[in-house]
GROMACS .gro file of C-alpha atoms in nm:
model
  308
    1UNK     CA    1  -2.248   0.472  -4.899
    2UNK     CA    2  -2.476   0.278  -4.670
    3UNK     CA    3  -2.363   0.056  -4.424
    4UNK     CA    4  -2.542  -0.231  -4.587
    5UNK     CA    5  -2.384  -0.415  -4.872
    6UNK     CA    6  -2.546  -0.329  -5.141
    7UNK     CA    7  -2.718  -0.561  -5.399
    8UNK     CA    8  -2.382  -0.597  -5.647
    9UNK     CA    9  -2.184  -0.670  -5.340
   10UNK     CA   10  -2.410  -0.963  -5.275
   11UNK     CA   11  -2.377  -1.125  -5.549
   12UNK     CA   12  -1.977  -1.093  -5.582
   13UNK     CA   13  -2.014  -1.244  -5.231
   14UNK     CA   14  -2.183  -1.572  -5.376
   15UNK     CA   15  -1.945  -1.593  -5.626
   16UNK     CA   16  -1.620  -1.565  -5.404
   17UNK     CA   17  -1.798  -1.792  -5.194
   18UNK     CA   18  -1.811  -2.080  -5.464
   19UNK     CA   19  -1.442  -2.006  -5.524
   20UNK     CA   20  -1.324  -2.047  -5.163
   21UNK     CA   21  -1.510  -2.380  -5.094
   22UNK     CA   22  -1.378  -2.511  -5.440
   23UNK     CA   23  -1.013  -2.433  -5.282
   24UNK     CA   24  -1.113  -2.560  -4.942
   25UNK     CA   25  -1.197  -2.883  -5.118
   26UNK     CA   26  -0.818  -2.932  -5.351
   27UNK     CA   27  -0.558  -2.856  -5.071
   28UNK     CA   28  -0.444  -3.020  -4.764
   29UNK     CA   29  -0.605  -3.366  -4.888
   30UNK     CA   30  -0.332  -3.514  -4.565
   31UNK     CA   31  -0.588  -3.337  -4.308
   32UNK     CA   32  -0.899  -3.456  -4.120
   33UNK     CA   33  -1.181  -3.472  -4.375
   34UNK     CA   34  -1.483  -3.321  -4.185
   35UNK     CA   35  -1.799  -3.272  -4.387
   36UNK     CA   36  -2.003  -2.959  -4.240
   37UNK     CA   37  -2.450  -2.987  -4.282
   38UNK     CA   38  -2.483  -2.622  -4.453
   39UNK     CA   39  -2.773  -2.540  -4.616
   40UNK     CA   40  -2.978  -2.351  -4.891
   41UNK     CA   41  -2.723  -2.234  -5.157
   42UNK     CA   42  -2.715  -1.885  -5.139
   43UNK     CA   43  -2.818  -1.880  -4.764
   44UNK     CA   44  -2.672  -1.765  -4.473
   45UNK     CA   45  -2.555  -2.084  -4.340
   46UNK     CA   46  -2.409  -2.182  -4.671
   47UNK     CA   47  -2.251  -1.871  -4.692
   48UNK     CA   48  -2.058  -1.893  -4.398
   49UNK     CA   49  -1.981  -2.234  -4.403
   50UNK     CA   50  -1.780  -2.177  -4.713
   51UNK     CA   51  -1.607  -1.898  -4.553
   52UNK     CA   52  -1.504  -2.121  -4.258
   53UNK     CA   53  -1.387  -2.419  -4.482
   54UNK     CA   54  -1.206  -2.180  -4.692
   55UNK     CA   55  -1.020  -2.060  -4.358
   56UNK     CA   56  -0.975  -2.420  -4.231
   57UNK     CA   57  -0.791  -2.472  -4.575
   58UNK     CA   58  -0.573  -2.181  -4.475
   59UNK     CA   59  -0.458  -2.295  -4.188
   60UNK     CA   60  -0.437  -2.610  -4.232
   61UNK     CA   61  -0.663  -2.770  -3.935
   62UNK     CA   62  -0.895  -2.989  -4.162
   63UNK     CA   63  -1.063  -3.018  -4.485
   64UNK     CA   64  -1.410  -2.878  -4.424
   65UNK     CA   65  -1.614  -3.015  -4.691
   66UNK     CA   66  -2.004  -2.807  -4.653
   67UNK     CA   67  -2.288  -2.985  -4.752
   68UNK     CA   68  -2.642  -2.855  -4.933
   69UNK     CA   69  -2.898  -2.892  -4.762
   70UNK     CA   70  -3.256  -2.776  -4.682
   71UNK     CA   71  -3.181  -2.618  -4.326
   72UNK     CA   72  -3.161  -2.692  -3.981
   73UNK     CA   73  -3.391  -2.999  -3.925
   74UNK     CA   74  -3.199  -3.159  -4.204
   75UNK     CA   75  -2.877  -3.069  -4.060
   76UNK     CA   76  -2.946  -3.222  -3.715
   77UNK     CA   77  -3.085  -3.538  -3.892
   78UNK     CA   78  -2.751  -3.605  -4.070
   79UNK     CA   79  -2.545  -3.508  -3.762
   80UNK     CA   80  -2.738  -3.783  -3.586
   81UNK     CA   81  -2.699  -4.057  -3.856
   82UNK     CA   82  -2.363  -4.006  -3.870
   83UNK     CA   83  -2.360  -3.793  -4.221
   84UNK     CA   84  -2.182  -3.501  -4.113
   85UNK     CA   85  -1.934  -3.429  -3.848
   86UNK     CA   86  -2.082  -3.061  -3.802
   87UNK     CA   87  -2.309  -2.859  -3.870
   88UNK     CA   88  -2.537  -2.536  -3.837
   89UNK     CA   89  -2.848  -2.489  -3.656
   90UNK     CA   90  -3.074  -2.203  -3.537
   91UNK     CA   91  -3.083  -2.239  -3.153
   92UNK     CA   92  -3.432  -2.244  -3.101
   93UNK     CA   93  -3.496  -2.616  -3.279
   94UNK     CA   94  -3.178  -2.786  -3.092
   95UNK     CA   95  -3.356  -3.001  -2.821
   96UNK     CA   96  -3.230  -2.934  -2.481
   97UNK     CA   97  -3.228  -3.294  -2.388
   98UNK     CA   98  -2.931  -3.373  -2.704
   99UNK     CA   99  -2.672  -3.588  -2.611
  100UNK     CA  100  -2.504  -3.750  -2.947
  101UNK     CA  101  -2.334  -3.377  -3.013
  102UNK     CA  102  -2.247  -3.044  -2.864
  103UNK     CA  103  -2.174  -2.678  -2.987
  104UNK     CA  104  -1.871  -2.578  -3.070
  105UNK     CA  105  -2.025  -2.221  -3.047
  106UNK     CA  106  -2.284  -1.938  -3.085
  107UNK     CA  107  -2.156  -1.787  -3.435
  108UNK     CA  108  -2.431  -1.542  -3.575
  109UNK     CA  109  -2.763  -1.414  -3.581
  110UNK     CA  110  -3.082  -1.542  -3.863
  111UNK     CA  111  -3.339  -1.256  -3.901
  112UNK     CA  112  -3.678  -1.424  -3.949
  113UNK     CA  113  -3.798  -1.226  -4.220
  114UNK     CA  114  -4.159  -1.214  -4.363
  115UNK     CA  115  -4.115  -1.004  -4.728
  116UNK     CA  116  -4.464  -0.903  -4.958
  117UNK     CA  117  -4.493  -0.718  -5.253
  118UNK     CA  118  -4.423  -0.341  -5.206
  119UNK     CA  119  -4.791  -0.318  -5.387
  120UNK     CA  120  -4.950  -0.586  -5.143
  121UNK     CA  121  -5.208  -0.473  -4.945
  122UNK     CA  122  -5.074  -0.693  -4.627
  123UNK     CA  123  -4.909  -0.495  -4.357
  124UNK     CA  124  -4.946  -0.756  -4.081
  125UNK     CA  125  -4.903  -1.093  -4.022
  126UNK     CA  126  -5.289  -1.122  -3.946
  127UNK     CA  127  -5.374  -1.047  -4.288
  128UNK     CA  128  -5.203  -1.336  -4.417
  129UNK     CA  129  -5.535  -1.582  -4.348
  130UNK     CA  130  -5.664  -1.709  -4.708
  131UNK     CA  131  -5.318  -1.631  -4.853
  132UNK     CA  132  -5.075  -1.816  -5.033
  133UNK     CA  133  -4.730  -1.841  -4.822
  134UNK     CA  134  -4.417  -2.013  -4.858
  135UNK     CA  135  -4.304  -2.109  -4.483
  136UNK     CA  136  -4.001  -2.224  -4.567
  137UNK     CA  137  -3.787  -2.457  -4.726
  138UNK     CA  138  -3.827  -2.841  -4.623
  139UNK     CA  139  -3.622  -2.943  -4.365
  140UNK     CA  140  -3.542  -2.575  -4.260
  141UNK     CA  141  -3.605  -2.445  -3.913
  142UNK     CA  142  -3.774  -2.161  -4.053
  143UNK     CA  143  -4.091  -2.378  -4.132
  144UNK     CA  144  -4.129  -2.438  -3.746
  145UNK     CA  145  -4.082  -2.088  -3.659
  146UNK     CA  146  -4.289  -2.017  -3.921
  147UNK     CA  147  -4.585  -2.183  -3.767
  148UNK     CA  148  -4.544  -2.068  -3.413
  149UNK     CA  149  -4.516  -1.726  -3.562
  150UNK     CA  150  -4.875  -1.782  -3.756
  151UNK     CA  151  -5.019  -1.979  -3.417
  152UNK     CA  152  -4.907  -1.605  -3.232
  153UNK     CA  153  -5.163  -1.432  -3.437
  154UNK     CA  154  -5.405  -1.788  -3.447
  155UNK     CA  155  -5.343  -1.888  -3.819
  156UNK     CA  156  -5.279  -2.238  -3.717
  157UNK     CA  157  -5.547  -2.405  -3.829
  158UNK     CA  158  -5.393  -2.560  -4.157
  159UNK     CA  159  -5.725  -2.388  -4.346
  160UNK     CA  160  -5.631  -2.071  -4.229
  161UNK     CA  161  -5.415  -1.994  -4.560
  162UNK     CA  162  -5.223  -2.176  -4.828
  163UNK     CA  163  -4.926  -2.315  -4.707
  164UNK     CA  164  -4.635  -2.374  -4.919
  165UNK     CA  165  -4.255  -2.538  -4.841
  166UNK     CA  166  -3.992  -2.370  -5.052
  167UNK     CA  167  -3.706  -2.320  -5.082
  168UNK     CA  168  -3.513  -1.915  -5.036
  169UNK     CA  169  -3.525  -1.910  -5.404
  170UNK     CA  170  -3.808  -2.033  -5.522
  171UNK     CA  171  -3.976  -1.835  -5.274
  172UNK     CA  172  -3.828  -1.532  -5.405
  173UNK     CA  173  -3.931  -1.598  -5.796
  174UNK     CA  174  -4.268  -1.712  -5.696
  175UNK     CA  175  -4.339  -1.376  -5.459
  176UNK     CA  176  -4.171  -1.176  -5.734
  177UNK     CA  177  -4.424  -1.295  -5.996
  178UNK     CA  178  -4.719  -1.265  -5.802
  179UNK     CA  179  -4.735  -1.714  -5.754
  180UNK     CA  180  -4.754  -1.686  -5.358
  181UNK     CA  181  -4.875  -1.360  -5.114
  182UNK     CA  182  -4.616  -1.380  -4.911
  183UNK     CA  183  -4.264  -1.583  -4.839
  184UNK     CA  184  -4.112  -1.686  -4.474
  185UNK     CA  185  -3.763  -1.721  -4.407
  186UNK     CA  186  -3.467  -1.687  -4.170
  187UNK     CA  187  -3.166  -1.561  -4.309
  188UNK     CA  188  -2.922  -1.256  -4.301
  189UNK     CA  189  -2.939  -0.915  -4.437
  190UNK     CA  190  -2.977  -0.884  -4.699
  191UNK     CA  191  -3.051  -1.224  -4.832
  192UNK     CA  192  -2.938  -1.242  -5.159
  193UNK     CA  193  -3.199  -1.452  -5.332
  194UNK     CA  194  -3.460  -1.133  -5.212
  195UNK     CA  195  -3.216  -0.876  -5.279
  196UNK     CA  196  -3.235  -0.863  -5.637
  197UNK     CA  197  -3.540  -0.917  -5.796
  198UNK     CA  198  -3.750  -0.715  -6.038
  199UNK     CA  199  -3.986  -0.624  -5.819
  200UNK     CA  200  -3.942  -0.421  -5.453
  201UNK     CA  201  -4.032  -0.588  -5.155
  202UNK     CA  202  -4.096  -0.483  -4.801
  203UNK     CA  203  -4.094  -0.664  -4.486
  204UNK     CA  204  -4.361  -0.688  -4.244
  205UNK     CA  205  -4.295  -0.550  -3.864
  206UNK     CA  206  -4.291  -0.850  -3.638
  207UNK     CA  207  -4.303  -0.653  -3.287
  208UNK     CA  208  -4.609  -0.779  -3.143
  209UNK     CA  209  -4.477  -1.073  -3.252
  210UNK     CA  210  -4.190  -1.114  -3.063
  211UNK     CA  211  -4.331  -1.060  -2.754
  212UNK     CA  212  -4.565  -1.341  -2.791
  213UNK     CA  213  -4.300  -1.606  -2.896
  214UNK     CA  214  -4.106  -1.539  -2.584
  215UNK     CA  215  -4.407  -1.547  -2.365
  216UNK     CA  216  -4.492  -1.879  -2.540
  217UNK     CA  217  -4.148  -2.046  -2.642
  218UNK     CA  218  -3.925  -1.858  -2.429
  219UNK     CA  219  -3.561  -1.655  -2.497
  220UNK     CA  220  -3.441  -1.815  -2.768
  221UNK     CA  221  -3.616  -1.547  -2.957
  222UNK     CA  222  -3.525  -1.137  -2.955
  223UNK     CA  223  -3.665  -0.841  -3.158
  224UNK     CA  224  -3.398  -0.717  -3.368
  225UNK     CA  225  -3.387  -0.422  -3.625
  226UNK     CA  226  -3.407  -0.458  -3.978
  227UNK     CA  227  -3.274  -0.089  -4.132
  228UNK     CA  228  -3.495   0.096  -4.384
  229UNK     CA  229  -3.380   0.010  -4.753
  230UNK     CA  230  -3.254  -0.360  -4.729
  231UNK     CA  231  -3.460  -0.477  -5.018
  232UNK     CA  232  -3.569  -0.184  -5.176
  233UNK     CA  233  -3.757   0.182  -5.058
  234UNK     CA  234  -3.927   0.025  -4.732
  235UNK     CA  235  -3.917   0.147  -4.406
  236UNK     CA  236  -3.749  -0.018  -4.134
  237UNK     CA  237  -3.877  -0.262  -3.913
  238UNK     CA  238  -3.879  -0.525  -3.609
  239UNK     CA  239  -3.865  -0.873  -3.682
  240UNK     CA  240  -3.712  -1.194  -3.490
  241UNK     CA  241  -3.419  -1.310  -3.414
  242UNK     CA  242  -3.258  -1.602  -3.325
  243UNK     CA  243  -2.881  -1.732  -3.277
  244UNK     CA  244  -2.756  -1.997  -3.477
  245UNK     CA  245  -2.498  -2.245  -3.338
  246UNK     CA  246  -2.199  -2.446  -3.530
  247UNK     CA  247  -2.279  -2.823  -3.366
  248UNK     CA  248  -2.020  -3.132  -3.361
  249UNK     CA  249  -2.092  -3.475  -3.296
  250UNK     CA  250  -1.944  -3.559  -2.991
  251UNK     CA  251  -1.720  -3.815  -3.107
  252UNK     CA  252  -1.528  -3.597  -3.330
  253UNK     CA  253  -1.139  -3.518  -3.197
  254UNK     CA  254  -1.129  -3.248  -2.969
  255UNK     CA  255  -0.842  -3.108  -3.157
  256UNK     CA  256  -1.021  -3.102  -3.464
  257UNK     CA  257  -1.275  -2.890  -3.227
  258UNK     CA  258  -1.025  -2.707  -3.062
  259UNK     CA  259  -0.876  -2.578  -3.424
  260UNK     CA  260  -1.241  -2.462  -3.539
  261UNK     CA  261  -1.244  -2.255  -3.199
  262UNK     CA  262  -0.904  -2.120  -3.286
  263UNK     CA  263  -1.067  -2.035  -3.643
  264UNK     CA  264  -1.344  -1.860  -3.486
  265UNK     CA  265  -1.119  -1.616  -3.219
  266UNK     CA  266  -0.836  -1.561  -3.469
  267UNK     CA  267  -0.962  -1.476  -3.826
  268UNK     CA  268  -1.325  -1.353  -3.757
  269UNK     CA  269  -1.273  -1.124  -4.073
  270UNK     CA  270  -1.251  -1.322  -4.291
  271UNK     CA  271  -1.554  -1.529  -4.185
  272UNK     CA  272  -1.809  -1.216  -4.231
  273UNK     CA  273  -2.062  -1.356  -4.511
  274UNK     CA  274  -2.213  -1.072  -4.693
  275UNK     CA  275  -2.585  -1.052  -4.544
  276UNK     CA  276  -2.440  -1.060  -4.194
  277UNK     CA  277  -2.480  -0.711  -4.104
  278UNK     CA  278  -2.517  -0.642  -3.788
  279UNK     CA  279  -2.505  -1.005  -3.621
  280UNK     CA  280  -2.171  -1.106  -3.564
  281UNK     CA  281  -2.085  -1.281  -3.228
  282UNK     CA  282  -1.774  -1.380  -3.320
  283UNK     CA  283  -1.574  -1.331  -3.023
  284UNK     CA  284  -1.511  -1.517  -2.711
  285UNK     CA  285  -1.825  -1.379  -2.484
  286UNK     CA  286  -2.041  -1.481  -2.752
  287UNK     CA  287  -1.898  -1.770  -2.875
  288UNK     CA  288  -1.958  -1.971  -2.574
  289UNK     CA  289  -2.336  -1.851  -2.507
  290UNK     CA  290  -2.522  -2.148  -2.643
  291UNK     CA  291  -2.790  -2.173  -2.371
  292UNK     CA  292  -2.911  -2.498  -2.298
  293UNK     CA  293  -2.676  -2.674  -2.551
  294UNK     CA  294  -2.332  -2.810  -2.387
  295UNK     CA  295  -2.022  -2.705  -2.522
  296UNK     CA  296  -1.797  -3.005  -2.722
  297UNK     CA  297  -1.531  -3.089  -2.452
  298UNK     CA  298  -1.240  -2.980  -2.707
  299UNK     CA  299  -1.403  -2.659  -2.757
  300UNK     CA  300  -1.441  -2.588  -2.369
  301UNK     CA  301  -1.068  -2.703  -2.295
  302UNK     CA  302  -0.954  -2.409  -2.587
  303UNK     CA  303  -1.169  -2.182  -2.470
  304UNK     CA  304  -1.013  -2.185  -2.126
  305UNK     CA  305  -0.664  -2.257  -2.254
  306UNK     CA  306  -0.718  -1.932  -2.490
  307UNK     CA  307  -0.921  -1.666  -2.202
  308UNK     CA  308  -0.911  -1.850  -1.870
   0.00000   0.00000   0.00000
């Protein structure tokens, strides 16, 4: 069998997914409520968010409630206002200068993926100009690294194709019956709203790519592998990737912090979502690499308490 799920196992991960958030949400009602900025059902940071509440409920540390929502932007905007108490981020749209919350730590690795038709002529991002594209869901990250992935290869110019926001599943349908050219995301492998559609897709190879984004946006970014056969007879490829982090508002309790640490070192198993193949940093090294964005002060204290 391959070492990537394959397309059934996908799906019975969505579906155990809805399951463990519904329990997350009915026991321990005497904990710390603590409502977690997700994302796109069906995503990668959904995914995993319901895997961590559904731990949490385990345990007992809190009552994470996730939250839909479009992506990252979104998810910083609530954390701000005061809508969430947490929630995940891709690194590279976290502004170095944030000071109303912290990281409680580097969890996992979003592929930016770029998927056409297997019978599209494209085979580079180049040949995108004049095209219909999705870039992303709004209020995702991946519609910012979308554009400074089209600016690499000077498709900028908001003429230069036909630019459209949507979300991973819309994106899919749409590519699927020929609607847009091409469709932009960041998410795991496989993601499971492109892993099963009636149509093969194929990824395009983002090396090139890479290179420029570091030389113009700096680290954040990293060529990683995509395997042949993710989403269907393609070959493999090199695309982007960049770290997500799992984000607290400052004021919330360090112990409620330190407990979602304890989560994260003791019963990384369990919070494996399905299309994270090959990008788990789920252990203490990892975990406190966040780069430029401080770590909560009840995550730092159990950090040391638990390695020195």
């Amino acid at each position: 069998m391959s070492p990537l799920m394959d397309r059934r196992s996908v799906l019975r991960g969505i579906a155990l997914l809805s399951t463990a958030v519904a329990v997350s949400s009915c026991r321990n009602a005497d904990k710390p409520a603590v409502r977690l900025a997700a994302g796109e059902q069906g995503g990668f940071f959904w995914e995993f968010s319901g895997l961590l509440a559904a731990a949490a409920d385990r345990s007992g540390v809190s009552r994470l409630t996730p939250l839909q929502t479009g992506g990252s932007v979104e998810n910083l905007e609530m954390l701000r206002s005061g809508d969430a108490e947490l929630a995940m981020s891709l690194a590279d749209i976290i502004p170095a200068t944030a000071d109303d919350f912290a990281a409680i730590g580097r969890v996992y690795e979003n592929y930016f993926q770029i998927a056409v038709r297997d019978d599209s002529p494209i085979i580079s991002v180049e040949q995108l100009a004049g095209r219909a594209v999705s870039v992303g869901a709004p209020g995702s990250g991946a519609t910012m690294l979308s554009e400074r992935v089209l600016a690499t290869v000077e498709l900028s110019d908001p003429q230069a194709l036909r630019r459209v926001e949507r979300p991973m599943r819309g994106a899919a349908t749409e590519l699927a019956e020929g609607r847009i050219d091409a469709a932009m995301w960041a998410g795991g492998l496989p993601t499971p709203a492109f892993a099963d559609l009636p149509v093969d897709i194929r990824l395009l190879d983002l090396t090139t790519v890479v290179d420029a984004l570091r030389s113009r946006y700096g680290t954040a970014y990293e060529a990683v592998s995509v395997p042949a056969g993710v989403y269907g007879p393609h070959p493999g490829v090199t695309t982007v990737g960049v770290a997500n982090l799992l984000l607290a508002r400052r004021d919330v309790a360090d112990p409620v912090v330190a407990g979602i640490v304890d989560l994260l070192l003791d019963d990384p198993a369990s919070l494996v979502p399905a299309q994270a193949i090959g990008s788990q940093f789920l252990d203490a090294q990892s975990l406190i690499q966040t780069g430029s964005v401080q770590l909560h002060p009840g995550a730092t204290d159990e950090y040391r308490r638990r390695h020195g």
